[in-house]
Tab-separated table of C-alpha atoms in Angstrom:
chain	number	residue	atom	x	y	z
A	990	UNK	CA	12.437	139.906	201.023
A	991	UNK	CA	11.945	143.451	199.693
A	992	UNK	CA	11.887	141.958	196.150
A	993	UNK	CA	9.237	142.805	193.427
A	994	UNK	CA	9.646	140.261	190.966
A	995	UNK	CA	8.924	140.107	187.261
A	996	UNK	CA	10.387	137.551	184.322
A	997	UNK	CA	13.015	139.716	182.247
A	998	UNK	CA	11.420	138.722	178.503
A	999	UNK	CA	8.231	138.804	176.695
A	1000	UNK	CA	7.926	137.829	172.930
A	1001	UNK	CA	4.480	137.572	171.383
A	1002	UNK	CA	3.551	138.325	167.453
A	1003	UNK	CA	1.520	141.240	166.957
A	1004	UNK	CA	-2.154	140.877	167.625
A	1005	UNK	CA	-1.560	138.707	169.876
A	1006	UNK	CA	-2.301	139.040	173.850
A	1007	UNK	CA	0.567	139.955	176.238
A	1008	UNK	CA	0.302	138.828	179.532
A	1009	UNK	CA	2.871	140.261	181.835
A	1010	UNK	CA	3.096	138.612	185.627
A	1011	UNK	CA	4.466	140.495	188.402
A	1012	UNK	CA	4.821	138.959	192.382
A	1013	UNK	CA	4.834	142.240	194.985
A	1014	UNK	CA	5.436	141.182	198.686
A	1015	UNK	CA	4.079	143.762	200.653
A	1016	UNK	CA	0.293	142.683	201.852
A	1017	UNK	CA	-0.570	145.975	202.841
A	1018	UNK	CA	0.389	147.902	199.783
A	1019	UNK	CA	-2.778	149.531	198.561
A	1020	UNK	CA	-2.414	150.730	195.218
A	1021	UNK	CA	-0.282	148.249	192.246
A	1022	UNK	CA	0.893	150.293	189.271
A	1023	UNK	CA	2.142	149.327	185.793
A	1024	UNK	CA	4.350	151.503	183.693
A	1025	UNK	CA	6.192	151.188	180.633
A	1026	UNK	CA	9.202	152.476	179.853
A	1027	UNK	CA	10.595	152.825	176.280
A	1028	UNK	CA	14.137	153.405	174.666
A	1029	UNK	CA	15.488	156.712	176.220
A	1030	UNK	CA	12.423	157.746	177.564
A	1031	UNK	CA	10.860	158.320	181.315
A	1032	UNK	CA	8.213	155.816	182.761
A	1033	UNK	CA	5.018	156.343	181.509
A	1034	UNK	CA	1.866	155.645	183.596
A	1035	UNK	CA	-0.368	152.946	182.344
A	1036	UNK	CA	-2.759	151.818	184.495
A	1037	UNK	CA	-2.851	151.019	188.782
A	1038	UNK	CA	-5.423	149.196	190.572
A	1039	UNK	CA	-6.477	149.602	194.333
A	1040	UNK	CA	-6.035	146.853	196.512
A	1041	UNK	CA	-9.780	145.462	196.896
A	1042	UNK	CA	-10.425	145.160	193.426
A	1043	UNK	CA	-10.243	141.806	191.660
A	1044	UNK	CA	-9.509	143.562	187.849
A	1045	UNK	CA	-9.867	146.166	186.049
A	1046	UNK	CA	-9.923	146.906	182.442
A	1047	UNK	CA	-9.278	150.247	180.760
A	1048	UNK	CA	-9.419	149.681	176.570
A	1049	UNK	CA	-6.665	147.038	175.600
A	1050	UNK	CA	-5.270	146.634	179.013
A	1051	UNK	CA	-6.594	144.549	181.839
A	1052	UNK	CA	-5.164	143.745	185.099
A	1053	UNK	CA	-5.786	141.122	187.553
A	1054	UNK	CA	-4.441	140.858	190.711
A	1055	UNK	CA	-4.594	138.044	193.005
A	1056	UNK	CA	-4.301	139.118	197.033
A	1057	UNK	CA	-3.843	135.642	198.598
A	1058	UNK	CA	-0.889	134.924	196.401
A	1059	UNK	CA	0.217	138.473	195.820
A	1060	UNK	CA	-0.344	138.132	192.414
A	1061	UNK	CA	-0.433	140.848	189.892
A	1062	UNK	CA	-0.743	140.761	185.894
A	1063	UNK	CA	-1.362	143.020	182.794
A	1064	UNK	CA	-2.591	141.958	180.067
A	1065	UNK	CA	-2.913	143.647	177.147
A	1066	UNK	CA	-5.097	142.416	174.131
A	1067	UNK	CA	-4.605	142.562	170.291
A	1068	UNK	CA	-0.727	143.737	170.951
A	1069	UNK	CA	0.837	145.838	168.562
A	1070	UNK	CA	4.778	146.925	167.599
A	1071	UNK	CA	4.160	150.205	169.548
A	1072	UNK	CA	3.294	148.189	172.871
A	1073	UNK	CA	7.525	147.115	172.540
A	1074	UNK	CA	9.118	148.463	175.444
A	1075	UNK	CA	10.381	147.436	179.334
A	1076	UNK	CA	6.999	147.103	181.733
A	1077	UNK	CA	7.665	147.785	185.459
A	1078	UNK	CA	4.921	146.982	188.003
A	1079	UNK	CA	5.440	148.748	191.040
A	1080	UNK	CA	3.913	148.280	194.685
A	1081	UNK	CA	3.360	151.129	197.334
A	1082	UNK	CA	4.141	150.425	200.786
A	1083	UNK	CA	2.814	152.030	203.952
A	1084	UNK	CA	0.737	154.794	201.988
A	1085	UNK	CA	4.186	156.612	201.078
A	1086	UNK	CA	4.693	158.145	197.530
A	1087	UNK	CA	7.963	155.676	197.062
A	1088	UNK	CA	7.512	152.964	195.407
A	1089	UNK	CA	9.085	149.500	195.189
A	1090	UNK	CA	9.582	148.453	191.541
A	1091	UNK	CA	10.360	145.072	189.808
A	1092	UNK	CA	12.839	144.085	187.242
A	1093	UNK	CA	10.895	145.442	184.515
A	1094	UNK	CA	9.630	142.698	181.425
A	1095	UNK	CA	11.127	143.369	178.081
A	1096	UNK	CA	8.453	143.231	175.630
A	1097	UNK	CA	8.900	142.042	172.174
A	1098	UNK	CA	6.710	142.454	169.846
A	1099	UNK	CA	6.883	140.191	166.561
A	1100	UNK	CA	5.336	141.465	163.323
B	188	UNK	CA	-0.309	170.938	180.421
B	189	UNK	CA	3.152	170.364	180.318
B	190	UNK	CA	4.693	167.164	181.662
B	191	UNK	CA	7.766	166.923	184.406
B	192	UNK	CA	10.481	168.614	182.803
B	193	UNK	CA	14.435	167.463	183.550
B	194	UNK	CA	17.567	168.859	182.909
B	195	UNK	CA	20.150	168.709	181.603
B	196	UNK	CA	19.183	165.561	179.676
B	197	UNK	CA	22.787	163.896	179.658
B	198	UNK	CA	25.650	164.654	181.531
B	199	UNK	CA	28.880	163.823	181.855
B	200	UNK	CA	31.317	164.337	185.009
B	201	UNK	CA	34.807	162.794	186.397
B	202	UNK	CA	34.550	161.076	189.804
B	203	UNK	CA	35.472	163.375	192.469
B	204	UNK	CA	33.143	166.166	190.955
B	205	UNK	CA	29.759	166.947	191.883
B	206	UNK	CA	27.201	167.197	190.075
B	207	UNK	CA	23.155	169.069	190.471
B	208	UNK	CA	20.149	167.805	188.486
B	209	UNK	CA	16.866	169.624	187.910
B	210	UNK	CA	13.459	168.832	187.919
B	211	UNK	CA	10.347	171.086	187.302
B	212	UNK	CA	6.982	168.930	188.570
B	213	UNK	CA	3.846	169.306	186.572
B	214	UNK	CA	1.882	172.606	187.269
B	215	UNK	CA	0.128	172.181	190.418
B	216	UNK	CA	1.940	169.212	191.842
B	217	UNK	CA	3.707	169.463	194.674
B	218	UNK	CA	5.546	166.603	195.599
B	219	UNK	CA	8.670	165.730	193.418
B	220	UNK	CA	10.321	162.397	194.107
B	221	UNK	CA	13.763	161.349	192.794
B	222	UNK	CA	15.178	157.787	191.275
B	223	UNK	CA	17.836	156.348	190.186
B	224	UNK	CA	17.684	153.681	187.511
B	225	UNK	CA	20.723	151.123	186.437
B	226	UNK	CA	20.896	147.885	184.650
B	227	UNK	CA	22.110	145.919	188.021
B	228	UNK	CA	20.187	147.518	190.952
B	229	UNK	CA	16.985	148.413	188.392
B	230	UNK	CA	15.027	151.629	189.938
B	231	UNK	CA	15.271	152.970	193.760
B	232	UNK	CA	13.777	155.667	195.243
B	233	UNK	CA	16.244	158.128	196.218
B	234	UNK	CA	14.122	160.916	198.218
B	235	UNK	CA	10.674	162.624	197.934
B	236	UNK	CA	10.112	166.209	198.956
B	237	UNK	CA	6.621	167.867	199.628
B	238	UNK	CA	6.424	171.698	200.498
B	239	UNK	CA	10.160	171.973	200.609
B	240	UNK	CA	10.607	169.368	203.210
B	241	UNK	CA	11.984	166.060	202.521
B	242	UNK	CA	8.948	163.550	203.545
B	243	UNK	CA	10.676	160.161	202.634
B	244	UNK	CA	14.215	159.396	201.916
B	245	UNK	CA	15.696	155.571	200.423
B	246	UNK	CA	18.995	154.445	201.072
B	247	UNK	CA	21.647	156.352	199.754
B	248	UNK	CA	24.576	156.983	201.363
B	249	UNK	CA	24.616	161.219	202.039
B	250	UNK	CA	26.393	162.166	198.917
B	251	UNK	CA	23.393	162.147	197.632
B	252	UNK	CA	20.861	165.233	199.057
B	253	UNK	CA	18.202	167.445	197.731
B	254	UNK	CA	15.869	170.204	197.890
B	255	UNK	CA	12.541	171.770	196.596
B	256	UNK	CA	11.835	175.432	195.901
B	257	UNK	CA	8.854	177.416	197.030
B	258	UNK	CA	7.914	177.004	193.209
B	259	UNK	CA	7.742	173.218	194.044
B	260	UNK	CA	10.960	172.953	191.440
B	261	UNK	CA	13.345	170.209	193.026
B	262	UNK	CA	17.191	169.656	192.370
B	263	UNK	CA	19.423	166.727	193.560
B	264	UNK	CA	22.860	167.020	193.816
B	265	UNK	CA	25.143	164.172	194.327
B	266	UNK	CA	28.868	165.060	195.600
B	267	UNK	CA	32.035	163.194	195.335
B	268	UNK	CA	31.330	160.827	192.312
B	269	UNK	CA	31.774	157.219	192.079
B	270	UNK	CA	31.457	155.576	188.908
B	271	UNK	CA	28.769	153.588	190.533
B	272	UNK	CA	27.045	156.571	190.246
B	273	UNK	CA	26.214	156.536	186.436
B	274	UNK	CA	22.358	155.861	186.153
B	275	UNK	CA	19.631	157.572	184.406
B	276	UNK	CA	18.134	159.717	187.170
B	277	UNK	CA	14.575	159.615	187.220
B	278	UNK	CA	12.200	162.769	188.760
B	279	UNK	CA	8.622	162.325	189.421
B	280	UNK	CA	5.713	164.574	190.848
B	281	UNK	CA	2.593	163.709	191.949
B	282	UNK	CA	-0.183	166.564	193.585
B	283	UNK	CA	1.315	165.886	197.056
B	284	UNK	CA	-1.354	164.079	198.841
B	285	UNK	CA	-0.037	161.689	201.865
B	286	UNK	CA	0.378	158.322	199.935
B	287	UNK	CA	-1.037	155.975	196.819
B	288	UNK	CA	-0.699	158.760	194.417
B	289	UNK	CA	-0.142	158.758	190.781
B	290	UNK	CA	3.494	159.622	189.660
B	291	UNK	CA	4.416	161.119	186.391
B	292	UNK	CA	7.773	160.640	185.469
B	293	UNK	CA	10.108	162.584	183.368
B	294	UNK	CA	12.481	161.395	181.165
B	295	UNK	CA	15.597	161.672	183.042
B	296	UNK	CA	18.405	162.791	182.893
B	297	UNK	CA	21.663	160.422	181.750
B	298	UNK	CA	24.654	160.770	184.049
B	299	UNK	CA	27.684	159.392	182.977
B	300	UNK	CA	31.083	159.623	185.509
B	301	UNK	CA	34.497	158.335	183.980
C-alpha cells in the first residue's frame, strides 16, 4: 500500500526521551524527513536523513532508520513542554519534490 | 530571510463558489508545491510547479488547478466547492532542484465552505 504509517499518541514527562516510530513503504525513497507541526501553525522542518545512512544526530534529536524493515524513528532526548506538537515523517518517492506523509504522532509532553 | 508567506490566512466560502489562495516561496526558491491537510485524509500533495510549469500533480479531481508567476509566486484556485473541501491548505517551496529537496512550509491558509 501507499501508506506511511505512524501511532497517533505520544505521552512522556518532561526530560524524558521521545521516541517517535514511523514505517515508509517505498524502498527506493532516498531522503526520510521529520517535521513537526504545532497548533495553527505550518510544518516546520526538523531534521531528514539520506537513505544510506544508519543515524544521524543533530543536538537533541537523533534518527535511526532501519532499510531492511523500512524502519524510521526520531528520537529526541531530555524532552521538554515546547517539543508538544503533531510529528509527521514523510518519505520521497522517485526523486520528486512530493512527498508521502504519515498520520502524524501527537506528542504530549507531561510536566 | 523571510519564510513562505500565505494568504489570506482563513477563509470562508459557500459551496458552489470558488475560491484562489496565495503563496509567496522563500527568496530564491523556485519551486512552490501545494497541500491539503484534513483530520480524515491527513496531508496530500496537491501539485508542484517549477519555472511556471506544473512538474508533478496528486490526485485531485480538476477543480482544483494552479499556477506560478515569473516571480516564482504561486496561487491555487479550487472551483465549485464541496464541503469536502475545507482543509488547511498547505504551500511549500524548496530551491527547485529535480527531487529530495528540503521543503519549507508556510502556515496555511484555513478554508472553511458551509
Amino acid at each position: 500500500g501507499e501508506d506511511v504509517e505512524q501511532s497517533l499518541f505520544l505521552s512522556v514527562r518532561e526530560g524524558d526521551s521521545s521516541v517517535i516510530n514511523c514505517t515508509y513503504t517505498d524502498s527506493s525513497s532516498t531522503y526520510l524527513y521529520w517535521y513537526k507541526q504545532e497548533p495553527g501553525a505550518g510544518l516546520q522542518l526538523l531534521t531528514y536523513i539520506f537513505s544510506n545512512m544508519d543515524m544521524k544526530q543533530d543536538q537533541r534529536l537523533t534518527v535511526l532508520l532501519n532499510k531492511k524493515d523500512k524502519h524510521l524513528s526520531l528520537r529526541i532526548a531530555d524532552t521538554q513542554t515546547g517539543d508538544s506538537a503533531i510529528y509527521f515523517c514523510a518519505e520521497s518517492r522517485m526523486g520528486a519534490n512530493n512527498l508521502f506523509f504519515g498520520t502524524g504522532t501527537r506528542l504530549t509532553v507531561i510536566p | 530571510k523571510a519564510g513562505v508567506t500565505q494568504t489570506p490566512r482563513y477563509l470562508i466560502k459557500t459551496r458552489g463558489q470558488q475560491v484562489t489562495l496565495s503563496c509567496s516561496p522563500i527568496s530564491g526558491h523556485r519551486s512552490v508545491s501545494w497541500y491539503q491537510q484534513t483530520p480524515g485524509q491527513g496531508l496530500q500533495f496537491l501539485f508542484e510547479y517549477f519555472s511556471e510549469t506544473q512538474r508533478n500533480k496528486g490526485n485531485f479531481p480538476g477543480r482544483f488547478s494552479g499556477r506560478q508567476f515569473s516571480n516564482s509566486r504561486s496561487e491555487m484556485n479550487v472551483s465549485t466547492l464541496e464541503l469536502g473541501d475545507s482543509a488547511l491548505y498547505l504551500c511549500a517551496s524548496s530551491l527547485g532542484g529535480q527531487g529530495n529537496e528540503k521543503l519549507f512550509f508556510g502556515s496555511g491558509t484555513q478554508l472553511s465552505v458551509l
